[in-house]
Coordinates of C-alpha atoms and ligand atoms in Angstrom, one line a residue:
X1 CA -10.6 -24.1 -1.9
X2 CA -11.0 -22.7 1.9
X3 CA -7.7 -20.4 2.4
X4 CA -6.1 -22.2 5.3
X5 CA -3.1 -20.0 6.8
X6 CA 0.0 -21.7 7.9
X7 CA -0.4 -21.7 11.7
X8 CA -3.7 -24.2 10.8
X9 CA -1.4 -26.3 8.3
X10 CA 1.2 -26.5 11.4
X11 CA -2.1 -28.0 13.4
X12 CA -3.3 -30.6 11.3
X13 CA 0.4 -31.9 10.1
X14 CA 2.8 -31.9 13.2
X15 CA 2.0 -34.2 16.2
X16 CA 0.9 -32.1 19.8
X17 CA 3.5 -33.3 21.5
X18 CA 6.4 -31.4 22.8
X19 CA 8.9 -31.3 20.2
X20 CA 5.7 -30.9 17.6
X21 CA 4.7 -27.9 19.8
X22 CA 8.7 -26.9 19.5
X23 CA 8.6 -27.9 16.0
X24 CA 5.4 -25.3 15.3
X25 CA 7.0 -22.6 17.2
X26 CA 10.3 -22.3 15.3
X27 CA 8.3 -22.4 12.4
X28 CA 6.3 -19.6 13.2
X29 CA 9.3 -17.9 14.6
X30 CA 10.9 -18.1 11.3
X31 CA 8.4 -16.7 9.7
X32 CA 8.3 -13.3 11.7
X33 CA 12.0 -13.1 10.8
X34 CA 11.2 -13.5 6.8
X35 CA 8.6 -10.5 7.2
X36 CA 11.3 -8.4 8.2
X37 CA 13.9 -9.7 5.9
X38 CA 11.2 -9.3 3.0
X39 CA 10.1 -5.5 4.2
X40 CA 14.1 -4.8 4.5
X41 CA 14.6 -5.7 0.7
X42 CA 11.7 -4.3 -0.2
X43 CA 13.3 -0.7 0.5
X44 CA 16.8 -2.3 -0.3
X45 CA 18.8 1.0 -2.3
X46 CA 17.3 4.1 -0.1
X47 CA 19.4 6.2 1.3
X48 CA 19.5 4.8 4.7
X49 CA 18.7 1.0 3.5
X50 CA 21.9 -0.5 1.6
X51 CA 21.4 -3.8 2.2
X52 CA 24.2 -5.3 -1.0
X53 CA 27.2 -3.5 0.6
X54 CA 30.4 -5.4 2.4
X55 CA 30.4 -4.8 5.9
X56 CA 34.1 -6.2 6.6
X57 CA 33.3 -9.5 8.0
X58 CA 33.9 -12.7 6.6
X59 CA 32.3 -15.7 7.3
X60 CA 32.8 -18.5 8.4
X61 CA 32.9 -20.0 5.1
X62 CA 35.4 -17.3 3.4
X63 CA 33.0 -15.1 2.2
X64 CA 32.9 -11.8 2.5
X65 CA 29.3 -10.6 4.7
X66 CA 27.0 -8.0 3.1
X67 CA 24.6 -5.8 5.2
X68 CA 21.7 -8.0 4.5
X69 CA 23.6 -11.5 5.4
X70 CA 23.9 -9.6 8.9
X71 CA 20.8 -8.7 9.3
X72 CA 18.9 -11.7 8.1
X73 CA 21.4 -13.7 10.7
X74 CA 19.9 -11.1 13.5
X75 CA 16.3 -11.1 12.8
X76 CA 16.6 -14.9 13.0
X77 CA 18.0 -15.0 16.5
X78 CA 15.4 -12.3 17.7
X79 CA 12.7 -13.9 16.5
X80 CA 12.9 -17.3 18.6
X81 CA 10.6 -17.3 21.3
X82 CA 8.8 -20.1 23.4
X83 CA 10.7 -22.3 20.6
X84 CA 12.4 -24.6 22.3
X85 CA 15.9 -23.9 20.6
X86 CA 19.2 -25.5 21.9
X87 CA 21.5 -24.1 19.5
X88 CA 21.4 -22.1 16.3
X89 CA 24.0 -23.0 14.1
X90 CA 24.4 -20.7 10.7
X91 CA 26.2 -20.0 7.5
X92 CA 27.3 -16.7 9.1
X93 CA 28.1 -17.7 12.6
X94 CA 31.7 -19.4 13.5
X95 CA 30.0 -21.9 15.7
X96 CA 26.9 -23.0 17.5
X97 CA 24.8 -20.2 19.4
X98 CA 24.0 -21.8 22.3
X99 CA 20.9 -20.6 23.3
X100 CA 18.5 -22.5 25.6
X101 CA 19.6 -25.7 27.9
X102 CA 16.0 -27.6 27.9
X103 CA 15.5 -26.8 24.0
X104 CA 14.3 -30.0 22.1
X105 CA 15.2 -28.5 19.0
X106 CA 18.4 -27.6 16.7
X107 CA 18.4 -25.2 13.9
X108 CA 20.6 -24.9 11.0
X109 CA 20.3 -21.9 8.6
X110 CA 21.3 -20.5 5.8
X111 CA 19.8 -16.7 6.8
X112 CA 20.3 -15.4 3.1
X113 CA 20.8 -17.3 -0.1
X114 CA 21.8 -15.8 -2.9
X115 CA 24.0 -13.1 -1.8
X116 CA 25.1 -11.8 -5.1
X117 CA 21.9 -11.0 -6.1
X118 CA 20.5 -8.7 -3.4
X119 CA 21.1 -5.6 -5.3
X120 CA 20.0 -7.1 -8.6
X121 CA 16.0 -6.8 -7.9
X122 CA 16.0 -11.2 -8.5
X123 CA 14.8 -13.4 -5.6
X124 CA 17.1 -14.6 -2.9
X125 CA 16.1 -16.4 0.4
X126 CA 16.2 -18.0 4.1
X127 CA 17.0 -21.8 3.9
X128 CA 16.2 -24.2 7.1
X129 CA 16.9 -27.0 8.4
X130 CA 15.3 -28.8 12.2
X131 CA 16.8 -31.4 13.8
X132 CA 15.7 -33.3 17.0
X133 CA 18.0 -32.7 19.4
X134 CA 19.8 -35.9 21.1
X135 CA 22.7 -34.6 23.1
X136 CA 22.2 -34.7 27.4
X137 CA 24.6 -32.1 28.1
X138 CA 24.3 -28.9 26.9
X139 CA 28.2 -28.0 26.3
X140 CA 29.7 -27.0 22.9
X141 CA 31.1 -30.1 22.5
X142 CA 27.9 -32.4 22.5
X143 CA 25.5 -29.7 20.8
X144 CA 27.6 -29.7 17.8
X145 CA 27.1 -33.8 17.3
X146 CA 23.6 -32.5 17.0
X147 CA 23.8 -30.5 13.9
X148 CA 25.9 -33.0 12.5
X149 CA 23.4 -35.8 12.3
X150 CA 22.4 -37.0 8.6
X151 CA 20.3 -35.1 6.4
X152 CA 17.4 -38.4 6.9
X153 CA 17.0 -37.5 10.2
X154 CA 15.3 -34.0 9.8
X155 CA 12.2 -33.1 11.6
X156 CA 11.3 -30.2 9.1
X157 CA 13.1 -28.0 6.4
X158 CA 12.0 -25.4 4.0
X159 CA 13.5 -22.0 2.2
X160 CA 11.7 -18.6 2.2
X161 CA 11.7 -17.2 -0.9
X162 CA 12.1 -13.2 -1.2
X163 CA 11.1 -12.4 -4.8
X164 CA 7.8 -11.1 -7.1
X165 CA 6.2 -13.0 -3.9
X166 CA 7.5 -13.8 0.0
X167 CA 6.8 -17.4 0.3
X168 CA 7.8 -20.7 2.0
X169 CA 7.9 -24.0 0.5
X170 CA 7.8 -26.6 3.7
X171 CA 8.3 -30.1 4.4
X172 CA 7.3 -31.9 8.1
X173 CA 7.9 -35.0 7.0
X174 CA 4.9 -35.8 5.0
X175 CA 4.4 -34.3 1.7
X176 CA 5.4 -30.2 0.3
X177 CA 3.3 -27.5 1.0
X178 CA 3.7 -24.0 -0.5
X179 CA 2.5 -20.6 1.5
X180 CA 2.7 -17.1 0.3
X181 CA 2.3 -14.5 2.6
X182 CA -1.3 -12.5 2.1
X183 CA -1.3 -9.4 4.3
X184 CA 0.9 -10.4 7.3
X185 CA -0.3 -14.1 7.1
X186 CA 1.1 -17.1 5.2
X187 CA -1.5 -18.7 3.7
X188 CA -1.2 -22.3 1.9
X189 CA -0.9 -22.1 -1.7
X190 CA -3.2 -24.1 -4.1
X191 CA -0.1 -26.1 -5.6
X192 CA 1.4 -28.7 -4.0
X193 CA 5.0 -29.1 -4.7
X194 CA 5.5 -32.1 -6.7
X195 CA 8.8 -32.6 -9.0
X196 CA 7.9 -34.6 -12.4
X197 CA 10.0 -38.0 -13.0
X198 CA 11.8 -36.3 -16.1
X199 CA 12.2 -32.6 -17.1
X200 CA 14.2 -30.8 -19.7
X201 CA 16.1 -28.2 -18.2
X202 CA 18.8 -27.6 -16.3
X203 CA 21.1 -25.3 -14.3
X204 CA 24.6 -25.4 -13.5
X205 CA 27.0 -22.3 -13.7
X206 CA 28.4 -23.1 -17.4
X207 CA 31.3 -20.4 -16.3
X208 CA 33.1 -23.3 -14.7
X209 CA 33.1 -25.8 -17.1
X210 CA 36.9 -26.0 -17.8
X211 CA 36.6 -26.9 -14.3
X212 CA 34.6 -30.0 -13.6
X213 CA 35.4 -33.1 -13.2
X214 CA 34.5 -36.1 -15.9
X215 CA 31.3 -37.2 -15.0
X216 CA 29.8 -33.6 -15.3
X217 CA 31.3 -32.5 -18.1
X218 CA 30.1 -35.8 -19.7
X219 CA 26.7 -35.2 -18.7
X220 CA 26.1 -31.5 -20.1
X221 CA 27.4 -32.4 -22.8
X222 CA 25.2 -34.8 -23.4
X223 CA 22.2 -32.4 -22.4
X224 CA 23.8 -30.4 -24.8
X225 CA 23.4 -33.1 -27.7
X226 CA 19.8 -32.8 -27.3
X227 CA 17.5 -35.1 -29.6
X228 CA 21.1 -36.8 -31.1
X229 CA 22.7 -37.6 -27.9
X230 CA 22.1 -40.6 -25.3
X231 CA 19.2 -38.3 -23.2
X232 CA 17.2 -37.9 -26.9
X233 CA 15.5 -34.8 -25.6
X234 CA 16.1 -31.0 -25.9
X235 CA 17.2 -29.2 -23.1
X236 CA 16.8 -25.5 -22.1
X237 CA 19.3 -24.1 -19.7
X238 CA 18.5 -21.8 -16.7
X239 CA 21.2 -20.2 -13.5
X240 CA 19.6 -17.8 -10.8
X241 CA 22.9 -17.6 -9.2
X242 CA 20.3 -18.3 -6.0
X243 CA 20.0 -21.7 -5.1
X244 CA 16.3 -20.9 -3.8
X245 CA 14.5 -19.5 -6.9
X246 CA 16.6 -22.9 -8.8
X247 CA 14.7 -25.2 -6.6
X248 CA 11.5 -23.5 -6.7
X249 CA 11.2 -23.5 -10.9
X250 CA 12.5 -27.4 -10.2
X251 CA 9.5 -28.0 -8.0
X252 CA 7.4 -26.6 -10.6
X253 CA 8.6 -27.4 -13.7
X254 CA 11.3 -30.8 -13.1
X255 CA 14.5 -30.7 -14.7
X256 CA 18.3 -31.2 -12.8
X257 CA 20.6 -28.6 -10.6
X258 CA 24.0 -29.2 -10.8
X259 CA 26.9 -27.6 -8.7
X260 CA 29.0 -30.5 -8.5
X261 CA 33.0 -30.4 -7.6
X262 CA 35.4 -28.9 -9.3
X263 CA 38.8 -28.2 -9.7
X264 CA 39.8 -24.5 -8.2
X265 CA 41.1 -24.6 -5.0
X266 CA 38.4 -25.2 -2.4
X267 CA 35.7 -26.4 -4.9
X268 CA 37.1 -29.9 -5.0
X269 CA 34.5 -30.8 -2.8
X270 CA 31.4 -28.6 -3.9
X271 CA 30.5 -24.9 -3.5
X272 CA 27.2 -25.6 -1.1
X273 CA 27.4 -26.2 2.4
X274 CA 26.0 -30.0 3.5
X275 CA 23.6 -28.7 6.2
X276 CA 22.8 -25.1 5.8
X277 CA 21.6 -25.4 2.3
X278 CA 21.8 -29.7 0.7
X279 CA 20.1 -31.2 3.7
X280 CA 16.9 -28.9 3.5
X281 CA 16.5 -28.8 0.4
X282 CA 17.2 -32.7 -0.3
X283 CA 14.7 -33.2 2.4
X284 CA 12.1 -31.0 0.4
X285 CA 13.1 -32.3 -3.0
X286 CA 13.0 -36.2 -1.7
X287 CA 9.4 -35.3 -0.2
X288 CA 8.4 -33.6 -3.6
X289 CA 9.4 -37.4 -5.4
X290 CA 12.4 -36.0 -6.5
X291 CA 16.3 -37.2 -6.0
X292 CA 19.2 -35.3 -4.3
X293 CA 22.8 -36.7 -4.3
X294 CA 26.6 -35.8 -4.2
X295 CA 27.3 -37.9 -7.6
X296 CA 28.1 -41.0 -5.2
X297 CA 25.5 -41.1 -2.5
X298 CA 22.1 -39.6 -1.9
X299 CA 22.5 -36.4 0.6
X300 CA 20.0 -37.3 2.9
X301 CA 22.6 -40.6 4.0
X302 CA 25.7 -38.6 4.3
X303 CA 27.1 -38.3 8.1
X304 CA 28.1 -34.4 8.5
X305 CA 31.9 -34.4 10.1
X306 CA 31.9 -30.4 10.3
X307 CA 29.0 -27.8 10.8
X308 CA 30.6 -25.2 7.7
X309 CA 31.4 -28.7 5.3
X310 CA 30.3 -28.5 1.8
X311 CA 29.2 -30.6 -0.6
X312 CA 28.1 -31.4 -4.3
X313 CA 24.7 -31.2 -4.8
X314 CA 23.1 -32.2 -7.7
X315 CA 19.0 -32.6 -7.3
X316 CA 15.9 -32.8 -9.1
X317 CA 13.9 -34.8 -11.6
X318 CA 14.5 -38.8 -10.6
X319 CA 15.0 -39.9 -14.0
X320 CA 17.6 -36.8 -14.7
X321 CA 19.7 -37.3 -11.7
X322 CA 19.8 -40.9 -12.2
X323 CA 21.5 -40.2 -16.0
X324 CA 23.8 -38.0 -13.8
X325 CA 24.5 -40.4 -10.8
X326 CA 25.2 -43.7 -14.0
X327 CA 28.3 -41.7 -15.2
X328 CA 30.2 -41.9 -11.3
Ligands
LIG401 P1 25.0 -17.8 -0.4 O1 24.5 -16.5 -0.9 O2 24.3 -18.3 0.8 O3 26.5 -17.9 -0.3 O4 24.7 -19.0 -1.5 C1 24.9 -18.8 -2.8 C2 24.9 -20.1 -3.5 C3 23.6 -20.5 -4.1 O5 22.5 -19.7 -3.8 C4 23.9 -20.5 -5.6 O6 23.3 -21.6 -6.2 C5 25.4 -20.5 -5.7 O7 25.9 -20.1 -4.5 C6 25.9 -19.6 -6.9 O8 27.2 -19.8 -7.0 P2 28.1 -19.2 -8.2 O9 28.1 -17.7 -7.9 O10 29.4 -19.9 -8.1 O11 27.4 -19.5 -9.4
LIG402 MN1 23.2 -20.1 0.2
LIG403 MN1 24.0 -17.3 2.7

């Protein structure tokens, strides 16, 4: 197989029109940012690079920022040029970032998933989400209704992953593709994500079980049954602790995510945030063949009331989430 980088993916999949133009650009754009993100935690530890330690803030969700949440944040807003951006909205900003009044595009971000892990040497990474813009005005008030439009109505999303590789796994509306980047380029992979109709593993932070509500604590315990209980398989268990390098073994090798509700205080309705991190990666899963939902409706169909609101999200194999989505 020809190598084909990224830029000549963008060509052949997204229509030359403007927002396709605007669509290619942020793309691009976002990948400049992931080379410095990835070069930063190469180094992360030396002297004068500590990117795991709390620098005071917290964000908007309650969480407390570390030095590489900041700077992922940064080198994303730098890196948007000729992109055709009307507002940036991200995990670690308060609100929208206005940023140009013609922009055909909105972006929502998650600039760096998988905080705990930065100084653990595992994978964490950039999750993304592009929306058409719709709004006339360009005021706070009417940019916000555009980051708050369903998960179906995404132009594009994909994650970055920082890890034994730098790497993107992207959907433009027509099929996954999977790049790693080769000496400064991102170059198309060989595999095309594609998420089997059954798998047997899953991954859900066990730590909470005394937590959860019914249907999930019905559920892994019937994974847990294995060959005697209603699934009649085996399952092995696995918990990154980033939400990025889950998806990417589910893309790979099937199986079920799970970080559904629970009962401490501010997890009644999820621990992941609707359109930073569910929406994208619904988007990718869905394209993949898989199935993303909140336990009572798919992800893709739920109308966002608030840019920071959060979510159950359970995704992955069709068959697996479907076991899940019978016991609501
Ligand atoms: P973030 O670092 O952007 O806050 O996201 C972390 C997310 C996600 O990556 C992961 O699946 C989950 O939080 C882990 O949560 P627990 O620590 O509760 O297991
Ligand atoms: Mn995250
Ligand atoms: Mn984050």
């Amino acid at each position: 197989m020809v190598s084909v980088s990224l830029a000549h993916y963008l060509q052949k999949s997204v229509e030359p029109n403007q927002t396709g133009i605007a669509l290619t650009n942020t793309i691009l754009c976002l990948c400049n940012a992931s080379k410095i993100i990835a070069k930063a935690l190469c180094e992360n530890g030396l002297p004068d690079n500590q990117l795991g330690i709390h620098v005071g803030d917290i964000n908007s969700d309650g969480d407390s920022q570390k030095a590489l949440d900041v700077l992922a944040d940064k080198a994303i807003i730098s890196s948007f040029t000729n992109a055709s951006i009307a507002a940036y909205f991200s995990e670690e900003q308060e609100t929208a970032l206005l940023l140009e009044p013609d922009g055909k595009l909105v972006i929502c971000v998650d600039p760096l998933d998988g905080s705990s892990n930065i100084d653990n040497n595992l994978s964490v990474g950039t999750i993304f989400s592009i929306l058409a813009r719709k709004s006339k005005i360009f005021e706070p008030e009417y940019i916000m209704s555009d980051a708050l439009q369903p998960g179906e109505n995404q132009l594009a999303s994909g994650f970055f992953v920082y890890g034994p590789q730098t790497s993107l796994i992207l959907t433009t509306g027509s099929g996954v593709a999977s790049f790693i980047l080769k000496q400064g380029e991102f170059i198309q992979m060989e595999w095309e994500p594609s998420i089997p109709n059954a798998g047997n593993q899953f991954a859900i932070n066990m730590s909470n079980m005394r937590y959860w509500s019914q249907p999930a604590t019905d559920y892994i315990q019937a994974c847990l049954d294995g060959v005697d209980g209603p699934f009649a398989k085996n399952y092995n268990m696995r918990w990154c602790g980033s939400l990025v390098a889950d998806a990417w073994r589910i893309f790979r090798q099937g199986g079920i995510f799970l970080y559904p509700e629970d009962s401490r205080e501010n997890y009644h309705v999820g621990r992941l945030r609707l359109i930073y991190e569910a929406n994208p990666v619904a988007f990718l899963v869905e394209q993949a063949g898989g199935r993303a939902t909140d336990g009572n409706v798919e992800i893709l169909k739920i109308e966002p009331k608030a840019i920071h609101q959060r979510v159950p999200l359970i995704f992955g194999s069709k068959d697996d989430v479907f076991n899940y989505e019978s016991l609501y």
